Amino acid sequence: MTAKLHLDRAHLQGLYRGMLRIRRFEARCVELYQAQAIRGFLHLYDGEEGVAVGVMAALQPQDAVVATYREHGQALARGVPMDRLLAEMLGKVEGSCRGRGGSMHIFDGARRFYGGNAIVGGGLPLAAGLALADARLRPGAVTACFFGEGAVTEGAFHETMNLASIWRLPLLLVCENNLYAMGMPVAEAEAQPSIHRKAEAYRVAAASVDGMDPVEVESAARHAVECVRSGHGPFLLECRTYRFRAHSMFDAQSYRSREEIAQWRERDPLERLRRWMQDNHQITADQFQAIADEVEQELAAALAFAEAGTLEPVEELERFVLMDHVPQEQPQGNAP
Ligand SMILES: Cc1ncc(C[n+]2csc(CCOP(=O)(O)OP(=O)(O)O)c2C)c(N)n1
């Protein structure tokens, strides 16, 4: 069930701007990756932007967010500053994790953004733990956990669903079902490929929504967050989406056809919202241009900040890895 949203122009324009920031940021990251300024892995969110902006619009600052390795979109939509994010991608000390997390492990404690996570399904138990702690220490806060449909084949998903239901945890589970786990199609991996229907077995409330439409996503997410916040326990929101690009920068994509990708590109969340806003006189061509210019300026400033940043000096490399000080006192309690 999705509640009707009151759509004002500023809000719609905000959703569009949010998606454009993610798209342009990642396009620049591809260039930086090709120039070897970004190293390691790079998983793009291209096509899935509507999910991050829609869900994030339904959350409050006191809520927590847990993401996957495809998390630049969630990080930007959650408010992690673009310059600190880009510095992190370039491995600079000025980055959101001092350049130690990189593309897959963006973290920002001040915004309760508890990270990207390279382990498929690894964020789920972490999110359950955050929700459990918040239920005791921060009543009213919701933890939103993003994961791909590939994570649903992991035991961690089922354990989390079960415990979250029994303990009525304030947990919003956001499954980004983009149809493929690397090269594995969901229909070949899942006996029940309609992910939200798995919730019934755990007596968890659930819904499925068109992830290519940020307004639909926000509407469904608002309903889901309301249920969770008012003490009804967890909610599983399946967002049906698609990644336009390869799984990561190393993927020949032999498992899907060009025609399929082209068909999904016709449902591009940015273009759809742009057309709808134009057709319904919610925005002028000048306003579109102003948004595009603003995003380009933000990106240019972020790049200048990141490029001017510092690589960690070699002497610092053991900091945060080994303890400087080992406590002498033995902990109290029974020995195991
Ligand atoms: C526990 C674990 N198993 C396998 C991998 C290798 N791996 C990385 S991404 C991926 C596919 C995950 O697909 P999905 O959860 O649907 O997310 P998507 O990449 O589609 O966003 C796999 C199997 C891993 N990182 N962690």
Coordinates of N, CA and C in Angstrom, one line a residue, residues 22-206:
I22 N 23.9 12.2 -7.9 CA 24.5 10.8 -7.9 C 25.0 10.5 -9.3
R23 N 24.2 10.7 -10.3 CA 24.6 10.3 -11.6 C 25.8 11.0 -12.1
R24 N 25.9 12.3 -11.8 CA 27.1 13.1 -12.3 C 28.3 12.7 -11.5
F25 N 28.1 12.5 -10.2 CA 29.2 12.2 -9.3 C 29.9 10.9 -9.8
E26 N 29.0 9.9 -10.1 CA 29.5 8.6 -10.5 C 30.2 8.6 -11.9
A27 N 29.6 9.4 -12.8 CA 30.2 9.6 -14.1 C 31.6 10.1 -14.0
R28 N 31.8 11.0 -13.1 CA 33.1 11.6 -12.9 C 34.1 10.5 -12.3
C29 N 33.5 9.7 -11.4 CA 34.3 8.6 -10.7 C 34.8 7.6 -11.8
V30 N 34.0 7.4 -12.8 CA 34.4 6.5 -13.9 C 35.7 7.0 -14.6
E31 N 35.6 8.3 -14.9 CA 36.8 9.0 -15.5 C 38.0 8.9 -14.6
L32 N 37.8 9.1 -13.3 CA 38.9 9.1 -12.3 C 39.4 7.7 -12.2
Y33 N 38.5 6.7 -12.3 CA 39.0 5.3 -12.2 C 39.8 5.0 -13.4
Q34 N 39.4 5.4 -14.6 CA 40.1 5.1 -15.8 C 41.5 5.8 -15.8
A35 N 41.6 6.9 -15.1 CA 42.9 7.6 -15.0 C 43.7 7.1 -13.8
Q36 N 43.2 6.0 -13.2 CA 43.8 5.3 -12.1 C 44.0 6.2 -10.8
A37 N 43.1 7.3 -10.8 CA 43.1 8.1 -9.5 C 42.3 7.4 -8.5
I38 N 41.3 6.7 -8.9 CA 40.5 5.8 -8.0 C 41.0 4.4 -8.2
R39 N 41.4 3.7 -7.1 CA 41.9 2.3 -7.3 C 40.9 1.3 -6.6
G40 N 41.2 0.1 -6.8 CA 40.4 -1.0 -6.2 C 39.1 -1.2 -7.0
F41 N 38.0 -1.4 -6.3 CA 36.7 -1.7 -7.0 C 35.9 -0.5 -7.1
L42 N 35.0 -0.5 -8.0 CA 34.0 0.6 -8.2 C 32.7 0.0 -8.7
H43 N 31.7 0.1 -7.9 CA 30.4 -0.4 -8.2 C 29.4 0.7 -8.4
L44 N 28.9 0.9 -9.6 CA 28.1 2.1 -9.9 C 26.6 1.8 -9.6
Y45 N 25.9 2.9 -9.3 CA 24.5 2.9 -8.9 C 23.6 3.4 -10.1
D46 N 24.2 3.6 -11.2 CA 23.6 4.2 -12.4 C 22.2 3.4 -12.8
G47 N 21.1 4.1 -12.7 CA 19.8 3.5 -12.9 C 19.0 3.3 -11.6
E48 N 19.7 3.2 -10.5 CA 19.0 2.9 -9.2 C 18.8 4.1 -8.4
E49 N 19.1 5.3 -8.9 CA 19.1 6.5 -8.1 C 17.8 6.8 -7.4
G50 N 16.7 6.4 -8.0 CA 15.4 6.7 -7.5 C 15.2 6.0 -6.2
V51 N 15.8 4.9 -5.9 CA 15.7 4.2 -4.7 C 16.3 5.0 -3.5
A52 N 17.5 5.4 -3.7 CA 18.2 6.1 -2.6 C 17.5 7.4 -2.3
V53 N 17.2 8.2 -3.3 CA 16.6 9.5 -3.0 C 15.1 9.3 -2.4
G54 N 14.4 8.3 -2.9 CA 13.0 8.1 -2.4 C 13.1 7.7 -1.0
V55 N 13.9 6.7 -0.6 CA 13.9 6.2 0.7 C 14.5 7.2 1.7
M56 N 15.6 7.9 1.3 CA 16.2 8.9 2.2 C 15.2 10.0 2.5
A57 N 14.4 10.4 1.6 CA 13.4 11.5 1.8 C 12.4 11.1 2.9
A58 N 12.3 9.8 3.2 CA 11.3 9.4 4.2 C 12.0 9.3 5.6
L59 N 13.3 9.4 5.6 CA 14.0 9.3 6.9 C 14.3 10.6 7.6
Q60 N 14.5 10.5 8.9 CA 14.8 11.7 9.7 C 16.3 11.6 10.1
P61 N 16.9 12.7 10.6 CA 18.3 12.7 11.0 C 18.6 11.7 12.1
Q62 N 17.6 11.4 13.0 CA 17.9 10.5 14.1 C 18.0 9.0 13.6
D63 N 17.5 8.8 12.4 CA 17.5 7.4 11.9 C 18.9 7.0 11.5
A64 N 19.1 5.7 11.4 CA 20.4 5.1 11.0 C 20.3 4.5 9.6
V65 N 21.4 4.5 8.9 CA 21.4 3.9 7.5 C 22.6 2.9 7.4
V66 N 22.3 1.7 6.9 CA 23.4 0.8 6.6 C 23.3 0.4 5.1
A67 N 24.4 0.4 4.4 CA 24.4 0.3 3.0 C 25.3 -0.9 2.5
T68 N 25.4 -1.1 1.2 CA 26.2 -2.1 0.6 C 27.5 -1.5 0.0
Y69 N 28.2 -2.2 -0.9 CA 29.3 -1.7 -1.6 C 28.9 -0.8 -2.7
R70 N 27.6 -0.8 -3.1 CA 27.1 0.1 -4.2 C 26.5 1.3 -3.6
E71 N 27.2 2.0 -2.7 CA 26.6 2.9 -1.8 C 26.8 4.4 -2.0
H72 N 27.4 4.8 -3.1 CA 27.7 6.2 -3.3 C 26.3 7.0 -3.3
G73 N 25.3 6.4 -3.9 CA 24.0 7.0 -4.0 C 23.4 7.2 -2.6
Q74 N 23.4 6.2 -1.8 CA 22.9 6.3 -0.4 C 23.6 7.4 0.3
A75 N 25.0 7.4 0.2 CA 25.8 8.3 1.0 C 25.5 9.7 0.6
L76 N 25.4 10.0 -0.7 CA 25.1 11.4 -1.2 C 23.7 11.8 -0.7
A77 N 22.7 10.9 -0.9 CA 21.3 11.2 -0.6 C 21.2 11.4 0.9
R78 N 22.0 10.7 1.7 CA 21.9 10.9 3.2 C 22.6 12.2 3.7
G79 N 23.3 12.8 2.8 CA 23.9 14.1 3.2 C 25.4 14.0 3.4
V80 N 26.1 12.9 3.1 CA 27.5 12.9 3.2 C 28.0 13.9 2.2
P81 N 28.8 14.9 2.6 CA 29.2 16.0 1.7 C 30.0 15.4 0.5
M82 N 29.7 15.9 -0.7 CA 30.3 15.4 -1.9 C 31.8 15.5 -1.9
D83 N 32.3 16.6 -1.3 CA 33.8 16.8 -1.4 C 34.5 15.7 -0.5
R84 N 33.9 15.4 0.7 CA 34.5 14.4 1.6 C 34.4 13.1 1.0
L85 N 33.3 12.8 0.2 CA 33.1 11.5 -0.4 C 34.1 11.3 -1.5
L86 N 34.3 12.4 -2.3 CA 35.2 12.2 -3.4 C 36.7 12.1 -2.9
A87 N 37.0 12.8 -1.8 CA 38.3 12.7 -1.2 C 38.5 11.3 -0.7
E88 N 37.4 10.7 -0.2 CA 37.5 9.3 0.2 C 37.8 8.4 -0.9
M89 N 37.2 8.6 -2.0 CA 37.3 7.8 -3.2 C 38.8 7.8 -3.7
L90 N 39.4 9.0 -3.5 CA 40.8 9.2 -4.0 C 41.8 8.8 -2.9
G91 N 41.3 8.3 -1.8 CA 42.2 7.8 -0.7 C 42.9 8.9 0.0
K92 N 42.2 10.0 0.2 CA 42.8 11.2 0.8 C 42.4 11.3 2.3
V93 N 43.3 11.8 3.1 CA 43.1 12.0 4.5 C 41.8 12.8 4.8
E94 N 41.5 13.7 3.9 CA 40.3 14.6 4.0 C 39.0 13.8 3.8
G95 N 39.1 12.6 3.4 CA 37.9 11.8 3.0 C 37.1 11.5 4.3
S96 N 35.9 11.0 4.1 CA 35.0 10.7 5.2 C 35.5 9.6 6.1
C97 N 36.4 8.8 5.7 CA 37.1 7.8 6.6 C 38.6 7.9 6.4
R98 N 39.1 9.1 6.3 CA 40.5 9.3 6.2 C 41.1 8.6 5.0
G99 N 40.3 8.3 4.0 CA 40.8 7.6 2.8 C 41.0 6.1 3.0
R100 N 40.6 5.6 4.2 CA 40.9 4.2 4.5 C 39.7 3.3 4.0
G101 N 38.6 3.8 3.8 CA 37.4 3.0 3.4 C 37.3 2.8 1.9
G102 N 37.5 3.9 1.2 CA 37.4 3.9 -0.3 C 36.0 3.7 -0.7
S103 N 35.8 3.4 -2.0 CA 34.5 3.3 -2.6 C 33.5 2.4 -1.9
M104 N 34.0 1.3 -1.3 CA 33.0 0.3 -0.8 C 32.7 0.5 0.7
H105 N 33.4 1.4 1.4 CA 33.2 1.5 2.8 C 33.1 2.9 3.3
I106 N 32.2 3.6 2.7 CA 31.9 5.0 3.1 C 31.2 5.0 4.4
F107 N 31.6 5.8 5.3 CA 31.1 5.8 6.7 C 31.0 7.3 7.1
D108 N 30.0 7.7 7.8 CA 29.9 9.0 8.3 C 29.0 9.0 9.6
G109 N 29.7 8.9 10.8 CA 29.0 8.7 12.0 C 28.1 9.9 12.3
A110 N 28.5 11.1 12.0 CA 27.7 12.3 12.3 C 26.3 12.2 11.6
R111 N 26.2 11.6 10.5 CA 25.0 11.4 9.8 C 24.3 10.1 10.0
R112 N 24.8 9.3 10.9 CA 24.4 8.0 11.2 C 24.4 7.1 10.0
F113 N 25.4 7.3 9.2 CA 25.6 6.5 8.0 C 26.6 5.4 8.3
Y114 N 26.1 4.2 8.6 CA 27.0 3.2 9.2 C 27.6 2.3 8.1
G115 N 27.8 2.9 7.0 CA 28.8 2.3 6.1 C 28.2 1.5 4.9
G116 N 29.1 1.5 3.9 CA 29.1 0.5 2.9 C 29.7 -0.7 3.5
N117 N 29.5 -1.8 2.8 CA 29.9 -3.1 3.4 C 30.2 -4.0 2.2
A118 N 31.4 -4.6 2.1 CA 31.8 -5.4 1.0 C 31.3 -6.8 1.0
I119 N 30.8 -7.2 2.2 CA 30.3 -8.6 2.4 C 28.8 -8.6 2.0
V120 N 28.5 -9.4 1.0 CA 27.1 -9.5 0.7 C 26.2 -10.0 1.9
G121 N 25.2 -9.2 2.2 CA 24.4 -9.6 3.4 C 25.0 -9.1 4.7
G122 N 26.2 -8.7 4.7 CA 26.9 -8.3 6.0 C 26.3 -7.2 6.7
G123 N 25.6 -6.3 6.0 CA 25.0 -5.2 6.7 C 23.7 -5.5 7.5
L124 N 23.1 -6.7 7.2 CA 21.8 -7.0 7.8 C 21.9 -7.3 9.3
P125 N 22.8 -8.1 9.7 CA 22.9 -8.3 11.2 C 23.3 -7.0 11.9
L126 N 24.2 -6.3 11.2 CA 24.7 -5.0 11.8 C 23.5 -4.1 12.0
A127 N 22.6 -4.0 11.0 CA 21.5 -3.1 11.1 C 20.5 -3.6 12.2
A128 N 20.4 -4.9 12.3 CA 19.5 -5.5 13.4 C 20.1 -5.0 14.8
G129 N 21.4 -5.1 14.9 CA 22.0 -4.7 16.1 C 21.8 -3.2 16.4
L130 N 21.9 -2.4 15.4 CA 21.7 -0.9 15.6 C 20.2 -0.7 16.0
A131 N 19.3 -1.4 15.3 CA 17.9 -1.2 15.6 C 17.6 -1.7 17.1
L132 N 18.3 -2.7 17.5 CA 18.1 -3.2 18.9 C 18.6 -2.2 19.9
A133 N 19.8 -1.6 19.6 CA 20.3 -0.6 20.5 C 19.4 0.6 20.5
D134 N 19.0 1.0 19.3 CA 18.1 2.2 19.3 C 16.8 2.0 20.0
A135 N 16.3 0.8 19.9 CA 15.0 0.5 20.6 C 15.1 0.8 22.0
R136 N 16.3 0.6 22.6 CA 16.6 0.8 24.0 C 17.0 2.2 24.3
L137 N 17.9 2.8 23.5 CA 18.6 4.0 23.8 C 18.0 5.3 23.1
R138 N 17.3 5.1 22.0 CA 16.9 6.2 21.2 C 15.5 5.9 20.6
P139 N 14.5 5.8 21.5 CA 13.2 5.4 21.0 C 12.7 6.3 19.9
G140 N 12.1 5.7 18.9 CA 11.5 6.4 17.8 C 12.4 6.4 16.6
A141 N 13.7 6.0 16.8 CA 14.6 6.0 15.6 C 14.4 4.7 14.8
V142 N 14.6 4.8 13.5 CA 14.5 3.7 12.6 C 15.8 3.4 12.0
T143 N 16.2 2.1 11.8 CA 17.4 1.8 11.0 C 16.9 1.3 9.6
A144 N 17.5 1.9 8.6 CA 17.2 1.5 7.2 C 18.4 0.7 6.7
C145 N 18.1 -0.5 6.2 CA 19.2 -1.3 5.7 C 19.0 -1.6 4.3
F146 N 19.9 -1.2 3.4 CA 19.9 -1.4 2.0 C 20.7 -2.7 1.7
F147 N 20.1 -3.5 0.8 CA 20.9 -4.7 0.3 C 20.3 -5.1 -1.0
G148 N 21.1 -5.9 -1.7 CA 20.6 -6.4 -3.0 C 19.9 -7.7 -2.9
E149 N 19.2 -8.1 -4.0 CA 18.4 -9.4 -3.9 C 19.4 -10.5 -3.7
G150 N 20.7 -10.4 -4.1 CA 21.7 -11.4 -3.9 C 21.9 -11.8 -2.5
A151 N 21.7 -10.8 -1.6 CA 21.9 -11.0 -0.1 C 20.8 -11.8 0.5
V152 N 19.7 -12.0 -0.3 CA 18.6 -12.7 0.3 C 18.9 -14.2 0.3
T153 N 19.9 -14.6 -0.5 CA 20.3 -16.1 -0.5 C 21.2 -16.4 0.7
E154 N 21.6 -15.3 1.4 CA 22.5 -15.5 2.6 C 21.7 -15.9 3.8
G155 N 22.2 -16.7 4.7 CA 21.5 -17.0 6.0 C 21.3 -15.7 6.8
A156 N 22.2 -14.7 6.6 CA 22.1 -13.5 7.5 C 20.8 -12.8 7.2
F157 N 20.3 -12.9 6.0 CA 19.0 -12.3 5.7 C 17.9 -12.9 6.5
H158 N 17.9 -14.3 6.5 CA 16.8 -15.0 7.2 C 16.9 -14.9 8.7
E159 N 18.1 -14.9 9.2 CA 18.3 -14.7 10.7 C 17.8 -13.3 11.1
T160 N 18.2 -12.4 10.3 CA 17.8 -11.0 10.6 C 16.3 -10.8 10.6
M161 N 15.6 -11.4 9.5 CA 14.2 -11.3 9.4 C 13.5 -11.9 10.6
N162 N 14.0 -13.1 11.0 CA 13.4 -13.8 12.1 C 13.6 -13.1 13.4
L163 N 14.8 -12.7 13.7 CA 15.0 -11.9 15.0 C 14.3 -10.6 15.0
A164 N 14.4 -9.9 13.9 CA 13.7 -8.6 13.8 C 12.2 -8.7 14.1
S165 N 11.6 -9.8 13.6 CA 10.2 -10.0 13.8 C 9.9 -10.3 15.2
I166 N 10.6 -11.3 15.7 CA 10.4 -11.7 17.1 C 10.6 -10.6 18.1
W167 N 11.6 -9.8 17.9 CA 11.9 -8.7 18.8 C 11.3 -7.4 18.4
R168 N 10.5 -7.4 17.3 CA 9.8 -6.2 16.8 C 10.8 -5.0 16.7
L169 N 11.8 -5.3 16.0 CA 12.9 -4.2 15.9 C 12.4 -3.1 14.9
P170 N 12.8 -1.9 15.2 CA 12.5 -0.8 14.3 C 13.4 -0.8 13.1
L171 N 13.2 -1.7 12.2 CA 14.1 -1.9 11.1 C 13.4 -1.9 9.8
L172 N 13.9 -1.0 8.9 CA 13.3 -1.0 7.5 C 14.3 -1.7 6.6
L173 N 13.9 -2.8 6.0 CA 14.7 -3.6 5.1 C 14.4 -3.1 3.7
V174 N 15.4 -2.6 3.0 CA 15.2 -2.1 1.7 C 16.0 -3.0 0.7
C175 N 15.2 -3.8 0.0 CA 15.9 -4.7 -1.0 C 15.9 -4.0 -2.3
E176 N 17.1 -3.8 -2.8 CA 17.3 -3.2 -4.2 C 17.3 -4.4 -5.1
N177 N 16.2 -4.8 -5.7 CA 16.2 -5.9 -6.6 C 16.4 -5.5 -8.0
N178 N 17.7 -5.6 -8.4 CA 18.1 -5.2 -9.7 C 18.3 -6.4 -10.7
L179 N 17.7 -7.5 -10.3 CA 17.5 -8.7 -11.1 C 18.8 -9.6 -11.2
Y180 N 20.0 -9.0 -10.9 CA 21.2 -9.9 -11.1 C 22.1 -9.7 -9.9
A181 N 22.6 -10.8 -9.4 CA 23.7 -10.8 -8.4 C 24.9 -11.1 -9.1
M182 N 25.7 -10.1 -9.5 CA 26.8 -10.2 -10.5 C 26.1 -10.8 -11.7
G183 N 26.5 -12.0 -12.1 CA 25.8 -12.6 -13.3 C 24.7 -13.6 -13.0
M184 N 24.3 -13.7 -11.8 CA 23.2 -14.7 -11.5 C 21.8 -14.0 -11.5
P185 N 21.0 -14.5 -12.4 CA 19.6 -13.9 -12.5 C 18.8 -14.3 -11.3
V186 N 18.0 -13.4 -10.8 CA 17.2 -13.7 -9.5 C 16.4 -15.0 -9.7
A187 N 15.8 -15.1 -10.9 CA 14.9 -16.3 -11.1 C 15.6 -17.6 -11.0
E188 N 16.9 -17.6 -11.3 CA 17.6 -18.9 -11.2 C 18.2 -19.1 -9.8
A189 N 18.2 -18.1 -8.9 CA 18.8 -18.2 -7.6 C 17.7 -18.4 -6.5
E190 N 16.5 -17.9 -6.8 CA 15.5 -17.8 -5.8 C 14.3 -18.7 -6.2
A191 N 13.9 -19.6 -5.3 CA 12.6 -20.3 -5.5 C 11.4 -19.3 -5.5
Q192 N 11.5 -18.3 -4.7 CA 10.5 -17.2 -4.8 C 11.2 -15.9 -5.2
P193 N 11.2 -15.6 -6.5 CA 11.9 -14.4 -6.9 C 11.3 -13.1 -6.6
S194 N 10.0 -13.2 -6.1 CA 9.3 -12.0 -5.6 C 9.7 -11.8 -4.2
I195 N 10.8 -10.9 -4.0 CA 11.4 -10.9 -2.7 C 10.5 -10.5 -1.5
H196 N 9.6 -9.6 -1.8 CA 8.8 -9.1 -0.6 C 7.8 -10.2 -0.1
R197 N 7.6 -11.2 -1.0 CA 6.7 -12.3 -0.5 C 7.4 -13.2 0.5
K198 N 8.7 -13.1 0.6 CA 9.4 -13.9 1.6 C 9.0 -13.4 3.1
A199 N 8.6 -12.2 3.2 CA 8.3 -11.6 4.5 C 7.2 -12.3 5.2
E200 N 6.3 -12.9 4.5 CA 5.1 -13.5 5.1 C 5.6 -14.6 6.1
A201 N 6.6 -15.4 5.6 CA 7.1 -16.5 6.4 C 7.6 -16.1 7.8
Y202 N 8.0 -14.8 7.9 CA 8.5 -14.2 9.1 C 7.5 -13.3 9.8
R203 N 6.3 -13.3 9.3 CA 5.3 -12.3 9.8 C 5.8 -10.9 9.9
V204 N 6.4 -10.5 8.7 CA 7.0 -9.2 8.6 C 6.1 -8.4 7.5
A205 N 5.7 -7.2 7.8 CA 5.0 -6.4 6.8 C 5.9 -6.2 5.6
A206 N 5.3 -6.1 4.4 CA 6.1 -5.9 3.2 C 5.3 -5.2 2.1

